[in-house]
Amino acid sequence: MRINIILLAVVISFFCDAAEAGNTVEQWRIFEQSFRHKTNGNPFDDVTVKATFINGPDTVRVKGFYDGHDIFKVRFMPNKSGLWKYRIAFDGIDCREKTGSLKCVPARAGNHGPVRADSIGFAYADGARYIPVGTTCYAWAHQPDELKRLTVETLGKSCFNKLRMCVFPKSYDWNHNEPELYPFEGEAGHWDFSRPNPEYFRNIEQCISSLDSLGIEADIIVYHPYDRWGFSSIGLSDRDRYMQYLISRLGAWKNVWWSMANEYDFMNAYTDEDWKYHLRFFAKNDPYGHLRSIHNGVKLYDHNDPNITHVSIQASDTGNGGNLRSAYGKPVIYDECRYEGNIPWVWGTMSAEEMVQKFWTGFMSGGFVGHGEVLLTDNSVAPDKSDEVLWWSKGGILRGKSHGPIRFLKEILEKSPEGAKPVKGITGWQDYPTLGCDNKWFLIYTGRDIHCQMMLELPEDHDYEITLIDTWNMQIIPVEGLFRGRSIVPIRESPYMAIMAIAIPD
């Protein structure tokens, strides 16, 4: 009898272990549970699904969402390995509480988790370095499948590791096509904001997943003003439902960032108090603490708001990034510094050389800079008549010349020592933007100025090797000899040069 009891316990243990093995998920990936239940009313309002996940002292609470066709889902991103036990409760339907567990295994190579911000920069959750080099494709998610595939293919060959994209479709010059799907049931002027369209948001999450597979952060723009459908003036109660739906549905992807708005100050339906409320809502209800920002048109938002994690701005003076970082105690990204392009609007007329210069100036000054491209193949057609595919909005292919030199800069920065920060005095009275680290590494950018030689005020206690960097032609030119203290360095007589000085080990 005792032997039979022992055998029974072994069998039960075996099947429990087998069940646990079936619920295995990698750290910072997505665990999902689905439940089918018929409802007669509005499943978005009448049913609440709440889940609690516990791993030792850690407890994470998430809300489920309705995915259409009588399906409710719960998604969870475990932030540490080990055994997580969960409990899922339902309110509004006659459904028994669900319990279970999942085994979270350590993250594999290349999976660094969500990006976090500190007072000066960014890092992944596992501590790996993250240097944001982003781009903008506002409405790429709302284009035909073939164009979306082309955009993903282009991004896979690019240097970009962050992309700004809108949840809602966009109505603007070169954005006249109707989206294939709409975010709510109904039609223009008669939307039922109480009923999000699951198929629409399924498309958004597929786009986010595609970016994640490429190691690209998805900077999700929650609201924007360029609207002909009525999505830029949703009432407060409907906004709460919409924002919670985004959090419940999309928040389990590790590469998600929340941007409250593109050009918030152009949205007349909402006040500064509304934007504070939106930021507070995401900070309170997102169980994963994804990064949060708000992007301006003309009026810079007060980034002292404690619910903002980093400064996302539109401005062309990228050399001011270090000052803004000091003022707010948060990292600064010039997500829009104008665009490389040839459109009639002044914000889209920068040359590729100017775009690259803004990147170098911004990074050397202690900020970060984002890319944008609006290059027409036919600029003889009026913008209100043209539906040409421009990268800044619809994605597709990169036609410009700036993204190559931007990749070159990114590679240099990735090899730079961690802890590099803006320093002064190395170039004397000329005061070119300079990064330095522990007096052993310096990177100086001269911009448009042309020199045949330059005097550097290097520290006296080290010998330095000097390398010239042609930032536009992407060339690295070693300089013969060693340099110490006040030194005259020969420079190639070209604009857009940088100088790297590395101390020789003692």
PDB file of C-alpha atoms in Angstrom, residues 20 24 43 58 68 76 80 96 114 120 125 128 152 158 213 258 282 286 301 394 488 504:
ATOM      1  CA  GLU A  20       5.195  23.385 -15.760  1.00  0.00           C
ATOM      2  CA  THR A  24       8.070  27.914 -20.071  1.00  0.00           C
ATOM      3  CA  PRO A  43     -16.957  42.963 -23.475  1.00  0.00           C
ATOM      4  CA  ASP A  58       8.054  39.923  -6.431  1.00  0.00           C
ATOM      5  CA  GLY A  68     -12.565  39.758 -30.272  1.00  0.00           C
ATOM      6  CA  PHE A  76       2.779  38.966 -18.912  1.00  0.00           C
ATOM      7  CA  LYS A  80      13.329  37.555 -13.607  1.00  0.00           C
ATOM      8  CA  ARG A  96     -14.067  30.460 -12.271  1.00  0.00           C
ATOM      9  CA  PRO A 114      13.551  46.719 -21.664  1.00  0.00           C
ATOM     10  CA  ILE A 120      22.390  60.973 -18.242  1.00  0.00           C
ATOM     11  CA  ALA A 125      17.557  46.029 -17.945  1.00  0.00           C
ATOM     12  CA  ALA A 128      24.043  46.328 -21.337  1.00  0.00           C
ATOM     13  CA  VAL A 152      11.019  45.993 -42.042  1.00  0.00           C
ATOM     14  CA  SER A 158      19.949  49.987 -41.199  1.00  0.00           C
ATOM     15  CA  SER A 213      12.956  40.823 -33.755  1.00  0.00           C
ATOM     16  CA  TRP A 258       5.304  55.390 -24.531  1.00  0.00           C
ATOM     17  CA  PHE A 282       0.712  55.320 -17.859  1.00  0.00           C
ATOM     18  CA  ASP A 286       1.903  50.111 -16.769  1.00  0.00           C
ATOM     19  CA  TYR A 301       6.777  70.699 -22.155  1.00  0.00           C
ATOM     20  CA  LYS A 394       5.046  55.545 -44.635  1.00  0.00           C
ATOM     21  CA  ILE A 488      49.576  71.244 -32.437  1.00  0.00           C
ATOM     22  CA  ILE A 504      48.831  55.394 -23.980  1.00  0.00           C
TER      23      ILE A 504
END
